[in-house]
Amino acid sequence: MTAQHSEEPTELFPRPDMTFPALRAALARVAPSRLGEFQADRDSAFTAATQHASFNPIRVFQIKWATEIEIERHPGTAARYRAALDAANTLDRGDPRWRTAMDECMAVRDEARAAVTGD
């Protein structure tokens, strides 16, 4: 008899490339309800890039959405982030646990950003 593993996968799928089609496809897998927000951000990034003759707004867009996807493609990380976010949204700002929750949110985002940027 083979023992069954009840562990969650560490990642749902490999990290996508930081191209618009790859990020969009990955977002559709982990947070399809956010596709409209993704498209609006993309449009804003292209507009800003054109207005300022700079690719920086596009790079910021790519990092933002790659970070969001990085969090969501790891079930444990996503659960950790949601728990901290829920606490931050429900606790009073005067409660010391609020600061702890906010610090946890930032730590998760920083870890995900570092993973996608190599920083």
Coordinates of N, CA and C in Angstrom, one line a residue:
M1 N 0.8 -1.2 0.0 CA 0.0 0.0 0.0 C 0.9 1.2 0.0
T2 N 0.5 2.2 -0.8 CA 1.3 3.5 -0.9 C 0.7 4.5 0.0
A3 N 1.6 5.2 0.7 CA 1.1 6.3 1.6 C 0.7 7.5 0.7
Q4 N -0.4 8.1 1.0 CA -0.8 9.3 0.3 C -0.2 10.5 0.9
H5 N 0.2 11.5 0.1 CA 0.7 12.7 0.6 C -0.4 13.7 0.7
S6 N -0.7 14.3 1.9 CA -1.7 15.3 2.0 C -1.2 16.7 2.0
E7 N 0.1 16.8 1.7 CA 0.7 18.1 1.6 C 0.2 18.9 0.4
E8 N 0.0 20.2 0.6 CA -0.3 21.1 -0.5 C 1.0 21.2 -1.4
P9 N 0.8 21.5 -2.7 CA 1.9 21.7 -3.5 C 2.6 23.0 -3.1
T10 N 3.9 23.1 -3.2 CA 4.5 24.4 -2.8 C 4.2 25.5 -3.8
E11 N 4.0 25.1 -5.1 CA 3.6 26.1 -6.1 C 2.6 25.4 -7.1
L12 N 1.6 26.1 -7.5 CA 0.6 25.6 -8.4 C 1.1 25.4 -9.8
F13 N 2.0 26.2 -10.2 CA 2.5 26.1 -11.6 C 3.8 26.9 -11.6
P14 N 4.7 26.7 -12.6 CA 6.0 27.4 -12.6 C 5.7 28.9 -12.8
R15 N 6.7 29.7 -12.3 CA 6.7 31.2 -12.4 C 6.6 31.5 -13.9
P16 N 5.6 32.4 -14.2 CA 5.5 32.8 -15.6 C 6.5 33.8 -16.0
D17 N 6.8 33.9 -17.3 CA 7.6 34.9 -17.9 C 7.0 36.3 -17.6
M18 N 7.7 37.3 -17.6 CA 7.2 38.7 -17.3 C 6.7 39.3 -18.6
T19 N 6.0 38.6 -19.4 CA 5.4 39.2 -20.6 C 3.9 39.4 -20.4
F20 N 3.3 40.3 -21.1 CA 1.9 40.5 -20.9 C 1.0 39.2 -21.1
P21 N 1.2 38.5 -22.2 CA 0.4 37.3 -22.3 C 0.7 36.2 -21.2
A22 N 1.9 36.1 -20.8 CA 2.2 35.1 -19.7 C 1.6 35.5 -18.4
L23 N 1.7 36.8 -18.1 CA 1.2 37.3 -16.8 C -0.3 37.2 -16.8
R24 N -0.9 37.5 -17.9 CA -2.4 37.5 -18.1 C -2.9 36.0 -17.9
A25 N -2.2 35.1 -18.6 CA -2.6 33.7 -18.5 C -2.5 33.2 -17.0
A26 N -1.4 33.5 -16.4 CA -1.2 33.1 -15.0 C -2.2 33.7 -14.1
L27 N -2.5 35.0 -14.3 CA -3.6 35.6 -13.4 C -4.9 35.0 -13.7
A28 N -5.2 34.6 -14.9 CA -6.5 33.9 -15.2 C -6.6 32.6 -14.4
R29 N -5.5 32.0 -14.1 CA -5.5 30.8 -13.3 C -5.7 31.0 -11.8
V30 N -5.1 32.0 -11.3 CA -5.1 32.2 -9.8 C -6.0 33.3 -9.3
A31 N -6.4 34.2 -10.2 CA -7.3 35.3 -9.7 C -8.1 35.9 -10.9
P32 N -8.9 35.1 -11.6 CA -9.6 35.6 -12.8 C -10.4 36.8 -12.5
S33 N -10.9 37.0 -11.3 CA -11.7 38.2 -11.0 C -10.9 39.5 -11.1
R34 N -9.6 39.4 -11.2 CA -8.7 40.6 -11.3 C -8.3 40.9 -12.7
L35 N -8.8 40.2 -13.7 CA -8.3 40.5 -15.1 C -8.7 41.9 -15.5
G36 N -9.8 42.4 -15.1 CA -10.2 43.7 -15.5 C -9.3 44.8 -14.9
E37 N -8.9 44.6 -13.7 CA -7.9 45.4 -13.0 C -6.5 45.4 -13.7
F38 N -6.2 44.2 -14.1 CA -4.9 43.9 -14.9 C -4.9 44.7 -16.2
Q39 N -6.0 44.6 -16.9 CA -6.1 45.3 -18.2 C -6.1 46.8 -18.0
A40 N -6.8 47.3 -17.0 CA -6.8 48.8 -16.8 C -5.4 49.2 -16.4
D41 N -4.7 48.5 -15.6 CA -3.3 48.8 -15.2 C -2.4 48.8 -16.5
R42 N -2.6 47.8 -17.3 CA -1.8 47.7 -18.5 C -2.0 48.9 -19.4
D43 N -3.3 49.3 -19.6 CA -3.6 50.5 -20.4 C -3.0 51.7 -19.8
S44 N -3.0 51.9 -18.5 CA -2.4 53.0 -17.8 C -0.9 53.0 -18.0
A45 N -0.3 51.8 -17.9 CA 1.2 51.7 -18.0 C 1.6 52.1 -19.5
F46 N 0.9 51.7 -20.5 CA 1.2 52.1 -21.8 C 1.0 53.6 -22.1
T47 N -0.1 54.1 -21.5 CA -0.3 55.5 -21.7 C 0.8 56.3 -21.0
A48 N 1.2 56.0 -19.8 CA 2.3 56.7 -19.1 C 3.6 56.5 -19.8
A49 N 3.9 55.3 -20.3 CA 5.1 55.0 -21.1 C 5.2 55.9 -22.3
T50 N 4.1 56.1 -23.0 CA 4.0 56.9 -24.2 C 4.2 58.4 -23.8
Q51 N 3.5 58.9 -22.8 CA 3.6 60.3 -22.4 C 5.0 60.7 -21.9
H52 N 5.6 59.7 -21.2 CA 6.9 60.1 -20.6 C 8.1 59.5 -21.5
A53 N 7.8 58.9 -22.6 CA 8.8 58.3 -23.4 C 9.8 57.4 -22.6
S54 N 9.2 56.5 -21.8 CA 9.9 55.7 -20.9 C 9.3 54.3 -20.8
F55 N 10.1 53.3 -20.7 CA 9.6 52.0 -20.4 C 9.4 51.7 -18.9
N56 N 9.8 52.6 -18.1 CA 9.6 52.4 -16.6 C 8.2 52.0 -16.2
P57 N 7.2 52.8 -16.7 CA 5.8 52.4 -16.3 C 5.4 51.0 -16.6
I58 N 5.9 50.5 -17.7 CA 5.7 49.1 -18.2 C 6.4 48.1 -17.2
R59 N 7.6 48.4 -16.9 CA 8.4 47.6 -16.0 C 7.7 47.5 -14.6
V60 N 7.2 48.7 -14.1 CA 6.5 48.7 -12.8 C 5.3 47.9 -12.9
F61 N 4.5 47.9 -14.0 CA 3.3 47.1 -14.2 C 3.7 45.6 -14.1
Q62 N 4.7 45.2 -14.9 CA 5.1 43.9 -14.9 C 5.5 43.3 -13.5
I63 N 6.3 44.1 -12.8 CA 6.7 43.7 -11.4 C 5.5 43.6 -10.5
K64 N 4.6 44.6 -10.6 CA 3.4 44.6 -9.7 C 2.6 43.3 -9.9
W65 N 2.3 43.0 -11.2 CA 1.5 41.8 -11.4 C 2.2 40.5 -11.3
A66 N 3.5 40.5 -11.6 CA 4.3 39.3 -11.3 C 4.3 39.0 -9.8
T67 N 4.4 40.0 -9.0 CA 4.4 39.9 -7.5 C 3.1 39.3 -7.1
E68 N 2.0 39.9 -7.6 CA 0.6 39.4 -7.2 C 0.5 37.9 -7.5
I69 N 1.0 37.5 -8.7 CA 0.9 36.1 -9.2 C 1.8 35.2 -8.3
E70 N 3.0 35.7 -8.0 CA 3.9 35.0 -7.2 C 3.3 34.6 -5.8
I71 N 2.6 35.5 -5.2 CA 1.9 35.2 -4.0 C 0.9 34.2 -4.2
E72 N 0.0 34.3 -5.2 CA -1.1 33.4 -5.4 C -0.7 32.0 -5.9
R73 N 0.4 31.9 -6.5 CA 0.8 30.6 -7.1 C 1.4 29.6 -6.0
H74 N 1.6 30.2 -4.8 CA 2.0 29.4 -3.7 C 0.9 29.4 -2.6
P75 N 0.2 28.3 -2.5 CA -1.0 28.2 -1.6 C -0.7 28.6 -0.2
G76 N 0.4 28.2 0.4 CA 0.8 28.6 1.7 C 1.1 30.1 1.9
T77 N 1.7 30.6 0.9 CA 2.0 32.1 0.9 C 0.8 32.9 0.8
A78 N -0.1 32.4 -0.1 CA -1.4 33.1 -0.4 C -2.2 33.1 0.9
A79 N -2.3 32.0 1.6 CA -3.0 31.9 2.8 C -2.4 32.8 3.9
R80 N -1.1 32.8 4.0 CA -0.4 33.6 5.0 C -0.8 35.1 4.7
Y81 N -0.7 35.5 3.4 CA -1.0 36.9 3.0 C -2.5 37.2 3.3
R82 N -3.4 36.4 3.0 CA -4.8 36.7 3.2 C -5.1 36.8 4.7
A83 N -4.5 35.9 5.5 CA -4.7 36.0 7.0 C -4.2 37.3 7.5
A84 N -3.0 37.7 7.1 CA -2.5 39.0 7.6 C -3.3 40.2 7.1
L85 N -3.7 40.1 5.8 CA -4.6 41.2 5.2 C -5.9 41.3 6.0
D86 N -6.5 40.1 6.2 CA -7.8 40.1 7.0 C -7.6 40.8 8.3
A87 N -6.5 40.4 9.0 CA -6.3 41.0 10.3 C -6.1 42.5 10.2
A88 N -5.3 42.9 9.3 CA -5.0 44.3 9.1 C -6.3 45.1 8.8
N89 N -7.2 44.5 8.1 CA -8.5 45.1 7.7 C -9.5 45.1 8.8
T90 N -9.4 44.3 9.8 CA -10.4 44.2 10.8 C -9.9 44.7 12.2
L91 N -8.7 44.8 12.4 CA -8.2 45.3 13.7 C -8.1 46.8 13.7
D92 N -8.3 47.3 14.9 CA -8.1 48.8 15.1 C -6.7 49.2 14.9
R93 N -6.4 50.3 14.3 CA -5.0 50.7 14.1 C -4.2 50.9 15.4
G94 N -5.0 51.1 16.5 CA -4.3 51.3 17.8 C -3.9 49.9 18.4
D95 N -4.4 48.9 17.9 CA -4.1 47.5 18.4 C -2.7 47.1 17.9
P96 N -1.8 46.7 18.8 CA -0.5 46.3 18.3 C -0.5 45.2 17.3
R97 N -1.5 44.3 17.3 CA -1.6 43.3 16.4 C -1.8 43.8 14.9
W98 N -2.4 45.0 14.8 CA -2.5 45.6 13.5 C -1.2 45.8 12.9
R99 N -0.2 46.4 13.6 CA 1.1 46.6 13.1 C 1.8 45.3 12.7
T100 N 1.6 44.3 13.5 CA 2.1 42.9 13.2 C 1.5 42.4 11.9
A101 N 0.2 42.6 11.7 CA -0.4 42.1 10.5 C 0.1 42.9 9.3
M102 N 0.3 44.2 9.4 CA 0.8 45.0 8.3 C 2.2 44.6 8.0
D103 N 3.0 44.4 9.0 CA 4.4 43.9 8.8 C 4.4 42.6 8.0
E104 N 3.5 41.7 8.4 CA 3.4 40.4 7.7 C 3.0 40.6 6.2
C105 N 2.0 41.5 6.0 CA 1.6 41.7 4.6 C 2.8 42.2 3.8
M106 N 3.6 43.2 4.4 CA 4.7 43.7 3.7 C 5.8 42.7 3.5
A107 N 6.0 41.8 4.5 CA 7.0 40.8 4.3 C 6.7 39.8 3.2
V108 N 5.4 39.4 3.1 CA 5.0 38.5 2.0 C 5.2 39.2 0.7
R109 N 4.8 40.4 0.6 CA 5.0 41.1 -0.7 C 6.4 41.3 -1.1
D110 N 7.3 41.7 -0.1 CA 8.7 41.8 -0.3 C 9.3 40.5 -0.8
E111 N 9.0 39.4 -0.1 CA 9.5 38.1 -0.5 C 9.1 37.8 -1.9
A112 N 7.8 38.0 -2.3 CA 7.4 37.7 -3.6 C 8.0 38.6 -4.7
R113 N 8.2 39.8 -4.4 CA 8.8 40.8 -5.3 C 10.3 40.4 -5.5
A114 N 11.0 40.0 -4.4 CA 12.4 39.6 -4.6 C 12.5 38.3 -5.4
A115 N 11.5 37.4 -5.3 CA 11.5 36.2 -6.1 C 11.4 36.5 -7.6
V116 N 10.6 37.4 -7.9 CA 10.3 37.7 -9.3 C 11.4 38.6 -10.0
T117 N 12.0 39.5 -9.1 CA 13.0 40.4 -9.6 C 14.4 39.9 -9.5
G118 N 14.6 38.9 -8.6 CA 16.0 38.4 -8.3 C 16.7 39.3 -7.3
D119 N 16.0 40.2 -6.7 CA 16.7 41.1 -5.7 C 16.8 40.4 -4.4

